[in-house]
Coordinates of C-alpha atoms and ligand atoms in Angstrom, one line a residue:
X1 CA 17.5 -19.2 -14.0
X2 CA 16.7 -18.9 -10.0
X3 CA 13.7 -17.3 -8.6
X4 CA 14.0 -16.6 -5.3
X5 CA 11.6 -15.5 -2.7
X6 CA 12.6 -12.5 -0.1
X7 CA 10.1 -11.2 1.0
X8 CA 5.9 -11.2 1.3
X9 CA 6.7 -14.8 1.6
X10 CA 3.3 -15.9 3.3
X11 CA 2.8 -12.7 5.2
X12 CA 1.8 -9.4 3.3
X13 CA 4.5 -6.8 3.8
X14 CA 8.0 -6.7 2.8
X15 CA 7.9 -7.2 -0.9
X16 CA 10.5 -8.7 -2.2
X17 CA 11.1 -11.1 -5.5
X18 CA 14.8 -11.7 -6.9
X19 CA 15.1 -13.4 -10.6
X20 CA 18.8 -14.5 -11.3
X21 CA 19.3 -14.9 -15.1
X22 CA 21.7 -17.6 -16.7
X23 CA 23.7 -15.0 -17.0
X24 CA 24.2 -14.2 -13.4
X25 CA 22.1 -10.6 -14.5
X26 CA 20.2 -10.0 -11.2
X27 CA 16.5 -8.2 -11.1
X28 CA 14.7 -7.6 -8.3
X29 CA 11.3 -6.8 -8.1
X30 CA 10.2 -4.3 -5.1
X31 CA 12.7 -4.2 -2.0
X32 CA 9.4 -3.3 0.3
X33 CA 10.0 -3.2 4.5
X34 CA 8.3 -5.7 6.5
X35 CA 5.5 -4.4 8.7
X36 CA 4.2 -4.8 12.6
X37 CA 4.7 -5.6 15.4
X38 CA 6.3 -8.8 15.4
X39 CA 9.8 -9.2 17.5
X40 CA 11.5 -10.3 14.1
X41 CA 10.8 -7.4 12.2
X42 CA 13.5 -5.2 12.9
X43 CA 16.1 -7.9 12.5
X44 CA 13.8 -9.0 8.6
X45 CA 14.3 -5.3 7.6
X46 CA 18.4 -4.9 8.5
X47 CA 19.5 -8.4 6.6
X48 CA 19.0 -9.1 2.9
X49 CA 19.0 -12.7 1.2
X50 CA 21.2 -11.6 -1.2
X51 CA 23.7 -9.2 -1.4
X52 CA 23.0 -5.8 -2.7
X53 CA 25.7 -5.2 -4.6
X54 CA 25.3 -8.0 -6.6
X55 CA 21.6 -6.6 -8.2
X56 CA 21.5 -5.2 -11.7
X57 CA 18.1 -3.7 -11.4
X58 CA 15.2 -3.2 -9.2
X59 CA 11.6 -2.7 -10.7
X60 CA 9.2 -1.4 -8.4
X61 CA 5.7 -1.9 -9.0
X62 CA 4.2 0.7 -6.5
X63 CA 5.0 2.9 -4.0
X64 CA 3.8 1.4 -0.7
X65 CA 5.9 1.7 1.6
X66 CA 5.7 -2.6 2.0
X67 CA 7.2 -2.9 -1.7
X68 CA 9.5 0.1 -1.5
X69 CA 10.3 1.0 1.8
X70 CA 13.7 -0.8 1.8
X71 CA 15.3 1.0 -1.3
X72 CA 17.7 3.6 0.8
X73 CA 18.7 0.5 2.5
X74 CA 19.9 -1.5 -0.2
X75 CA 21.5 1.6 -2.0
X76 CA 22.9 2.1 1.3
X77 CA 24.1 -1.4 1.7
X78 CA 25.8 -1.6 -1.7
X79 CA 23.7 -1.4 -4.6
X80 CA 24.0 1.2 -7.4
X81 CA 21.9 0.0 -10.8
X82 CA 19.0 1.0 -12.4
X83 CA 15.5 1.8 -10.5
X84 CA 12.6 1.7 -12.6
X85 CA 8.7 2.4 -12.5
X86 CA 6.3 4.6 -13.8
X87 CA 6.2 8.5 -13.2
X88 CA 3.8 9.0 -10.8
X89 CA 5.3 6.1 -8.7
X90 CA 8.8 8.1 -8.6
X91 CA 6.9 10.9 -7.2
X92 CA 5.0 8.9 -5.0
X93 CA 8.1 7.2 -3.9
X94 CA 10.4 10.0 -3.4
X95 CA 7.5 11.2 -0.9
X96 CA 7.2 7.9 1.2
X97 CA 10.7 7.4 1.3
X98 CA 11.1 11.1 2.7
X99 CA 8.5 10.3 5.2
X100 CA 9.6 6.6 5.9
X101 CA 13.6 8.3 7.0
X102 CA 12.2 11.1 9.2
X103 CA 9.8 8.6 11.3
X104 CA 12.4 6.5 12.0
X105 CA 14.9 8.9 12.9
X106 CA 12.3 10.2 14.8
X107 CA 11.8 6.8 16.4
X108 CA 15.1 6.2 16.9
X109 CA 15.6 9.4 19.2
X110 CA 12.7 8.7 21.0
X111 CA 14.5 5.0 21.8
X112 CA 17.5 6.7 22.8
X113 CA 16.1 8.5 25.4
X114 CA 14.6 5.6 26.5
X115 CA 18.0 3.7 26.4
X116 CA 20.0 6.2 28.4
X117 CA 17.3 6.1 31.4
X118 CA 17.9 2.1 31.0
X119 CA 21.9 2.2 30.1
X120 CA 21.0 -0.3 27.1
X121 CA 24.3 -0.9 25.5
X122 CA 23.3 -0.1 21.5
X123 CA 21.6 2.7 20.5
X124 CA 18.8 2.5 18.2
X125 CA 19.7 3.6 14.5
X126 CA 16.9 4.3 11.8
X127 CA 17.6 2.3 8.4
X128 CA 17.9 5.0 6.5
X129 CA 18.5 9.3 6.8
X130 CA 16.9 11.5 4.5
X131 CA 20.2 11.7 3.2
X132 CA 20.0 7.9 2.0
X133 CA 16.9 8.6 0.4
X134 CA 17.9 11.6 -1.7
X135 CA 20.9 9.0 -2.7
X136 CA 18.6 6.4 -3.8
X137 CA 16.3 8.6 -5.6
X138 CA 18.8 9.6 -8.1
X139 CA 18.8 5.9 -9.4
X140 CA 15.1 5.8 -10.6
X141 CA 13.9 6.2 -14.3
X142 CA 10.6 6.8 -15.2
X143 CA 9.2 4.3 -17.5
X144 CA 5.2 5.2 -19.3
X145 CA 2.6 1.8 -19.0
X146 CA 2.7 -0.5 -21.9
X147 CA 6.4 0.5 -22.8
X148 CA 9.1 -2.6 -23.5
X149 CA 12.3 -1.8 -21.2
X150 CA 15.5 -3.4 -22.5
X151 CA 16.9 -4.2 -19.6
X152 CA 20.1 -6.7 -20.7
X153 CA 20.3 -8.6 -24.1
X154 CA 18.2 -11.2 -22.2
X155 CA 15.3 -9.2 -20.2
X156 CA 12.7 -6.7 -21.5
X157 CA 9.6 -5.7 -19.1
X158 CA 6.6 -4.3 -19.3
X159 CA 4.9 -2.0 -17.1
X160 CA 1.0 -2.3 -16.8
X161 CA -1.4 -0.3 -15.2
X162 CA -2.6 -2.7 -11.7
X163 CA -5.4 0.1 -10.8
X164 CA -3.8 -0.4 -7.1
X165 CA -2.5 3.0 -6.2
X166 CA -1.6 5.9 -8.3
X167 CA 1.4 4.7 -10.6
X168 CA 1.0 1.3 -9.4
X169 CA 2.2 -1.5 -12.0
X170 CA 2.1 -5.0 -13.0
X171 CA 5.2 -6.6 -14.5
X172 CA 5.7 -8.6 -16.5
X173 CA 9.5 -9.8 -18.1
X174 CA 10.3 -11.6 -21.1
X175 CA 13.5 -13.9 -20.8
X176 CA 15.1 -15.3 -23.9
X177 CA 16.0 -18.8 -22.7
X178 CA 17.5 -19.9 -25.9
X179 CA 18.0 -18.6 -29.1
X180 CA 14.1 -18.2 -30.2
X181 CA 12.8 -19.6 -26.9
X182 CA 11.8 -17.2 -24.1
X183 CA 10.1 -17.8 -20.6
X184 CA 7.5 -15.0 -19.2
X185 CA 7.6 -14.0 -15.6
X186 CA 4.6 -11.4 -14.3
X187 CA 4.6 -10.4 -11.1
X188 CA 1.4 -9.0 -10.0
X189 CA 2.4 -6.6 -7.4
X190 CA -0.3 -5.4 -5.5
X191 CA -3.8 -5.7 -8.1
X192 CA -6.7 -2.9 -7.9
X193 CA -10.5 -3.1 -8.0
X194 CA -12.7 -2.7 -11.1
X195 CA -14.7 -0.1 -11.0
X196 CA -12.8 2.1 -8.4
X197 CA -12.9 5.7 -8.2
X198 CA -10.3 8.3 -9.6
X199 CA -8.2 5.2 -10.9
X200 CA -8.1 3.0 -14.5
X201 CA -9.0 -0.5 -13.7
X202 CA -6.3 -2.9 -13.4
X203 CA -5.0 -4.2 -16.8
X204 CA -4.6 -8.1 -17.6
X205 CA -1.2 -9.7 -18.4
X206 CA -0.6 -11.7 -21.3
X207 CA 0.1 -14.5 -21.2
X208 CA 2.7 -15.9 -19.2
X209 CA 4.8 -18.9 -17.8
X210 CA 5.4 -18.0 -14.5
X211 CA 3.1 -16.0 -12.6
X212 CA 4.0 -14.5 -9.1
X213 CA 0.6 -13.3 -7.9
X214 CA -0.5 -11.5 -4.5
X215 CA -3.2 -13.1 -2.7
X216 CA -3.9 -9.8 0.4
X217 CA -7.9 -11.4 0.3
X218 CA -7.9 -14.9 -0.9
X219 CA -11.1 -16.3 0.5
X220 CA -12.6 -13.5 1.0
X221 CA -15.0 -11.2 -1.2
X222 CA -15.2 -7.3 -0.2
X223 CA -18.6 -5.2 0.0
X224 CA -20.4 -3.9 -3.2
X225 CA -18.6 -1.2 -4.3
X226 CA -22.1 0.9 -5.1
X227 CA -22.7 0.8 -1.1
X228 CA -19.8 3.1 -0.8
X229 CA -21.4 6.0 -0.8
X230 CA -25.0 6.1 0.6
X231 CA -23.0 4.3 3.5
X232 CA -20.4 6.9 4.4
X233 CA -22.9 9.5 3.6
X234 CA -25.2 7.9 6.1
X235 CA -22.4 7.5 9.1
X236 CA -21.5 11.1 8.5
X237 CA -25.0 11.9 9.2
X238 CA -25.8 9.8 12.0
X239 CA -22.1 10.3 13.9
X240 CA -21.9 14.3 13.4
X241 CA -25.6 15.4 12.8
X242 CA -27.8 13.1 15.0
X243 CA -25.2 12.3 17.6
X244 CA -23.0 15.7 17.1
X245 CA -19.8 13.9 17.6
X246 CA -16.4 13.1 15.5
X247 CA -15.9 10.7 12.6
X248 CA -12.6 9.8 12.8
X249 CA -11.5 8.0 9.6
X250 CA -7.9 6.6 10.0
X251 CA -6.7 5.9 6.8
X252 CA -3.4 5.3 4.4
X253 CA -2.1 9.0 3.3
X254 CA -2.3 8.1 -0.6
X255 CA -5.2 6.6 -2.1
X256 CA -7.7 5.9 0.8
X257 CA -7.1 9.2 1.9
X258 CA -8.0 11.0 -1.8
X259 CA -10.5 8.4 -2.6
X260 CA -12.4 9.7 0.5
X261 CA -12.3 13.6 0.0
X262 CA -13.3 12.5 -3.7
X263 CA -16.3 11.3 -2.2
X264 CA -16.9 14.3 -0.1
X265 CA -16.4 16.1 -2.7
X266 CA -19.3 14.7 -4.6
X267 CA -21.3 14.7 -1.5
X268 CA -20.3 18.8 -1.5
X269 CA -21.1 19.2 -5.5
X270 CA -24.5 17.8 -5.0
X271 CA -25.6 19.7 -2.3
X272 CA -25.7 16.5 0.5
X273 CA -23.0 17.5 2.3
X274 CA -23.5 18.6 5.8
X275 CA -22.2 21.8 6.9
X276 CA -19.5 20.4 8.9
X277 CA -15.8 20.9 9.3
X278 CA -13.7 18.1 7.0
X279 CA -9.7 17.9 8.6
X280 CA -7.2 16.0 6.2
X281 CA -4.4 16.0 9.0
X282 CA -1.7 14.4 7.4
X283 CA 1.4 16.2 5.7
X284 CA 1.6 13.1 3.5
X285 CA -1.7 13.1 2.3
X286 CA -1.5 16.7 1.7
X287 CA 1.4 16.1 -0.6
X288 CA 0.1 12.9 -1.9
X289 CA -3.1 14.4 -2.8
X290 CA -0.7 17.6 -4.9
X291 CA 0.8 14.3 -6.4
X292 CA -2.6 13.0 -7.7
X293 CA -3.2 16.5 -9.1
X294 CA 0.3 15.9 -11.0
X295 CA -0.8 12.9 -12.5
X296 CA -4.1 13.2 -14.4
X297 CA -2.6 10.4 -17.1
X298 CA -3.5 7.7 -14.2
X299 CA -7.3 8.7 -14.2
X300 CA -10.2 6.9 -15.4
X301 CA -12.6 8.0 -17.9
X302 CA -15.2 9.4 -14.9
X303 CA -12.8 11.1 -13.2
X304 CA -11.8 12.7 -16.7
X305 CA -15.3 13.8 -17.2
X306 CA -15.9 14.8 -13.3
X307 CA -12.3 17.5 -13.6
X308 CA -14.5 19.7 -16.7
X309 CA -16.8 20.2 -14.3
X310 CA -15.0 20.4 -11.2
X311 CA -11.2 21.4 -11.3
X312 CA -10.2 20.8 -8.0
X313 CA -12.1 17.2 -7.0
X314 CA -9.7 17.2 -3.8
X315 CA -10.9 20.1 -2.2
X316 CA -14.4 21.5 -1.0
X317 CA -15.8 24.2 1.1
X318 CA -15.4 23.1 5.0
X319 CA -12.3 21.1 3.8
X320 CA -9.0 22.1 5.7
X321 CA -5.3 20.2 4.8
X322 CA -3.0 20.4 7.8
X323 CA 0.3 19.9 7.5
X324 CA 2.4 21.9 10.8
X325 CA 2.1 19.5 14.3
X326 CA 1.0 22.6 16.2
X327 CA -2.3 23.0 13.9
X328 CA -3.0 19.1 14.4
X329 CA -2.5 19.3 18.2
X330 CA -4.8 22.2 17.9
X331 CA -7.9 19.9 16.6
X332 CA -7.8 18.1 20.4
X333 CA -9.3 21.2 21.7
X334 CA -11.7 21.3 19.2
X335 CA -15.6 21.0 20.2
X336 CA -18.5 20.4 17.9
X337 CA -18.9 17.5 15.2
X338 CA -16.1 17.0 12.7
X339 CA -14.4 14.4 10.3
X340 CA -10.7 14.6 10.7
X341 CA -8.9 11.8 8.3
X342 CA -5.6 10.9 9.2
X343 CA -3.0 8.0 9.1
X344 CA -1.9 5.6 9.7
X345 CA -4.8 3.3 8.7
X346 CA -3.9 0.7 11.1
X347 CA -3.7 3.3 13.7
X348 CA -0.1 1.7 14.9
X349 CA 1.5 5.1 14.6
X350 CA 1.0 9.1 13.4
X351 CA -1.6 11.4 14.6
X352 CA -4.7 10.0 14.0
X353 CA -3.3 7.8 17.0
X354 CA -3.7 11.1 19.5
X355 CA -6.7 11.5 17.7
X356 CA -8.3 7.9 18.3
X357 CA -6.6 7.8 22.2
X358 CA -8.5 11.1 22.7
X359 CA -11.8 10.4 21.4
X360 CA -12.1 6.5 21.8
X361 CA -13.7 6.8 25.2
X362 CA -17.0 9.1 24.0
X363 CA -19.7 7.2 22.7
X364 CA -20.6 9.9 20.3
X365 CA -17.4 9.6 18.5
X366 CA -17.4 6.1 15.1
X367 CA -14.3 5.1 14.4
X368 CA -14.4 4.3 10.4
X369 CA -11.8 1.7 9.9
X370 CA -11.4 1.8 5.9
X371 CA -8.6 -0.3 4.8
X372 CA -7.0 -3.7 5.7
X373 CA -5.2 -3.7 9.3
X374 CA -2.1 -6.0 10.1
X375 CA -2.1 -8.6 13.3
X376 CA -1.0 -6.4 16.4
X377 CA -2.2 -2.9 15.2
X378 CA -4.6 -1.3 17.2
X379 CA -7.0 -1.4 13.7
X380 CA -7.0 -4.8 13.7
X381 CA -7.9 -5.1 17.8
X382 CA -10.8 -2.5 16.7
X383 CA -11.8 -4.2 14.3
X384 CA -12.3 -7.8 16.1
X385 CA -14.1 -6.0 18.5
X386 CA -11.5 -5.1 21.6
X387 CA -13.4 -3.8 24.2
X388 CA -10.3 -1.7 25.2
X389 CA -6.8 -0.7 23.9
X390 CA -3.4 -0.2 25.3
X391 CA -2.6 3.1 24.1
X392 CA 0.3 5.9 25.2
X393 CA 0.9 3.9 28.4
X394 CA -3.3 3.3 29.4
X395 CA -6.0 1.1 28.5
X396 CA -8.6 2.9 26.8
X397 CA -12.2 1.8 27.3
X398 CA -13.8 1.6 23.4
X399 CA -16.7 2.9 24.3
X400 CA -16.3 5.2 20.5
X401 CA -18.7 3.2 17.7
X402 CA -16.5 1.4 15.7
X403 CA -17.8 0.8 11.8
X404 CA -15.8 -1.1 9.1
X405 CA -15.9 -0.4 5.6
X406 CA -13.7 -2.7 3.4
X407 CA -15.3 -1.6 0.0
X408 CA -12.7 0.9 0.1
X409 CA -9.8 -1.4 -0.4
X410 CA -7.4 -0.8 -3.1
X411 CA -6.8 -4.8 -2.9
X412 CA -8.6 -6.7 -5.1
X413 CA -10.5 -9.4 -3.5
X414 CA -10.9 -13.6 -4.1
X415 CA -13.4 -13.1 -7.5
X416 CA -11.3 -9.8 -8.6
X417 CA -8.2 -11.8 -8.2
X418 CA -9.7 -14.6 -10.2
X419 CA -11.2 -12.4 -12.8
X420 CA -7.6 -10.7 -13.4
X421 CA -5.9 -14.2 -14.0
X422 CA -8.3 -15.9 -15.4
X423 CA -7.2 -14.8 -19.3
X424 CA -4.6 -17.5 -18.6
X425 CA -4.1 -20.1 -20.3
X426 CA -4.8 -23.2 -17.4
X427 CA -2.2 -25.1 -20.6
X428 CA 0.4 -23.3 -20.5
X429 CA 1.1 -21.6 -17.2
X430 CA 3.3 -23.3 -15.7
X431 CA 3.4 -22.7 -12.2
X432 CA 1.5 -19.8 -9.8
X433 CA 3.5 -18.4 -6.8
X434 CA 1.2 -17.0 -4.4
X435 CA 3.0 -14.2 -2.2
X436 CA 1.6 -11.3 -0.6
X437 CA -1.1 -13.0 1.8
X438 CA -1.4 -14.7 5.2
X439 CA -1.7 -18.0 4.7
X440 CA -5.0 -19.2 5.4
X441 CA -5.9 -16.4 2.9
X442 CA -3.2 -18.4 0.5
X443 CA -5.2 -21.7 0.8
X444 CA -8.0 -20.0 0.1
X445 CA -6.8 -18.4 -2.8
X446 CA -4.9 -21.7 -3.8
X447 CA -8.2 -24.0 -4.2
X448 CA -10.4 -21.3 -5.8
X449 CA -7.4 -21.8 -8.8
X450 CA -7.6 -25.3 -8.4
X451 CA -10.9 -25.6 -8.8
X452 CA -10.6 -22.6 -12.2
X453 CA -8.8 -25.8 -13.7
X454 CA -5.0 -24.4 -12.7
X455 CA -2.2 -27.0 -11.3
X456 CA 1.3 -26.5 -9.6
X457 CA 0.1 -23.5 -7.4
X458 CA 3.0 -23.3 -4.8
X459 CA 3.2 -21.1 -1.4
X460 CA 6.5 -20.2 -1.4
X461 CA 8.5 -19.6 2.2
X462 CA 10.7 -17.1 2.8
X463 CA 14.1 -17.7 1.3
X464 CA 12.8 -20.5 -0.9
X465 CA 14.5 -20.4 -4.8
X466 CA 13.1 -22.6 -7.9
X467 CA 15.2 -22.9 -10.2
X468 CA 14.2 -23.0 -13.6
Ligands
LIG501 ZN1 0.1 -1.8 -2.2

């Protein structure tokens, strides 16, 4: 049996884990795109370290775009076997996809443009079409949490609920090795938070032998989780009541984006709300949000209880969805305090980008950076503190109040990781990939489970195999 690494491999996007069986039966776990700016990105997304056609199955365990975004590709390049994943991750995924294609197209006419004016010799070309994604989407099957998947006379996995995003999974796969021998693999995928709003919490594996385990905030431990509120309550105040300006709050389309207008929501329901327009200016998150409303299997007990009293926790009085361009470019003439979410959340692309480049340079404006933001984004240079940002063309002077809350991160952090592992036998694991992570965040990671008691905790590069 081979494990091999392709993707996520000591950086945190492209998701990508390949387990060859005796066999030669081929599974591969997420087939996610690599992200930023980095000059080798284009060239990681285009090539595979396999061949496509060659894959039995792909499970996906969630659908961010870093663990599916390369699906249309691969069906594209050759593969035609089973997808699986839960439900609300088909939906989900059929939605990112969609919205994945039409930005690059997009992108990739803009770069033409750009390539006649300088006579490059090869036109830019988007990885996939929306065509390629409908294609690809008529592979999935939808598989409920806690339900065994035959996949071969060798392979059954397990779906379990990782409290990451809505649908998100855990797998885990059972491979008979010999006749009444078998060797279990679980792969992690991205893990949630205890505790968190609207979602179950993550739910342990059993145990296993191999354990392929992200690592997004090894070393690091995120704010209280109870602080959420009062605090975003209190920047709303100070940023649109005392100071009358915007709140901008860039921020992923699914999940960050609900878990907000969730809080709002309460903030409405128990009368401490301001009376101040709310803008969700994202067509994703407007769909993504209808997707969360499809999916009431995937809440926790609260939110259960909170829907009997409230039908609709995604939508409030003063809260407008905008989908159309023309009502988003509408919101730069707009004067008075507001809150206008929008993505991305690393502000690298989409309109809360206009919306950041036209506000950044009023000091009544706070920028409420929310989620995790990769080297080279212009949420990670906010975040450290840039005093100003190339953006469209110009430096902009940050003269905007930048605040960061990372309580809101759908990543589980160094004791959440440890917590979720720690049911593990330290006897019988065998070895612990960590993937998923930069990798100072890796070492960090690494001797926190050295010092648990576990051994053999390996880094693996990209392209490495083990062979088992
Ligand atoms: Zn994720």
């Amino acid at each position: 049996m081979k494990l091999k690494f392709c993707g996520a491999d000591q950086e945190v996007t492209g998701s990508c884990h390949m387990l060859v069986l005796d066999n030669g039966y081929s599974i591969l776990v997420d087939a996610g795109m690599h992200q930023g700016a980095e000059q080798d990105t284009e060239k990681l997304n285009r090539s595979w370290l396999f061949d496509p056609a060659k894959i039995d199955c792909l499970l996906l365990t969630h659908a961010h775009i870093d663990h599916c975004g390369r699906i249309p590709l691969l069906v594209k390049n050759g593969f035609h076997g089973r997808i699986i994943c839960t439900s609300a991750t088909k939906d989900l995924a059929a939605l990112m996809l969609l919205d994945s294609a039409k930005i690059q197209m997009r992108d990739a006419e803009y770069a033409n443009k750009d390539h006649r004016r300088r006579n490059a010799t090869e036109p830019a070309v988007a990885l996939y079409s929306d065509k390629d994604v409908e294609d690809c989407m008529k592979l999935f099957e939808s598989v409920d949490y806690e339900q065994a998947v035959v996949l071969n006379d060798h392979a059954t996995a397990v779906f379990k609920d990782s409290g990451h995003i809505i649908g998100s999974a855990s797998i885990t796969l059972k491979v008979k090795v010999e006749l009444d021998q078998e060797k279990v693999f679980g792969f992690t995928g991205d893990i949630g938070r205890p505790n968190r709003p609207i979602l179950k919490d993550p739910v342990r594996m059993d145990q296993l032998d191999y354990l392929i385990t992200e690592s997004t905030y090894g070393g690091q431990e995120h704010e209280n989780i109870h602080s959420d509120a009062d605090r975003l309550l209190e920047i709303i105040k100070q940023t649109c009541v005392v100071n009358k300006g915007k709140l901008l709050i860039p921020a992923f389309s699914v999940g960050r984006t609900q878990e907000i207008i969730y809080l709002l929501d309460q903030f409405a329901n128990e009368r401490k709300m301001p009376n101040i327009p709310v803008y969700v200016d994202s067509p994703l998150a407007v769909s993504a949000t209808d997707i969360f409303r499809n999916h009431p299997e995937c809440f926790d007990k609260d939110m259960v209880e909170y829907i009997k009293k409230d039908p609709d926790p995604f939508g409030f009085n003063g809260l407008k969805y905008i989908r159309d361009l023309e009502d988003s470019k509408a919101l730069n003439a707009l004067q008075g305090p507001a809150i206008i979410i929008s993505a991305s959340g690393m502000i690298n692309a989409g309109r809360i980008k206009h919306h950041v480049a036209n506000h950044i340079e009023e000091a009544n404006t706070t920028i409420l950076i929310v989620g995790y933001c990769a080297k080279g984004t212009i949420g990670a240079e906010l975040r450290d503190g840039a005093k100003e940002v190339w953006m469209f063309g110009e430096m902009k002077q940050v003269k905007a109040k930048i605040e960061v809350m990372d309580s809101f991160s759908a990543h589980a952090d160094q004791t959440e990781i440890m917590a979720y592992i720690s049911n593990q036998s330290i006897k019988k694991i065998q070895t612990i990939f960590l993937v998923h992570g930069e990798i100072d965040r890796q070492q960090a990671l690494k001797t926190a489970l050295e010092k648990f008691g576990f051994a053999n905790i390996l880094i693996p590069k990209l392209g490495q195999e083990f062979i088992f």
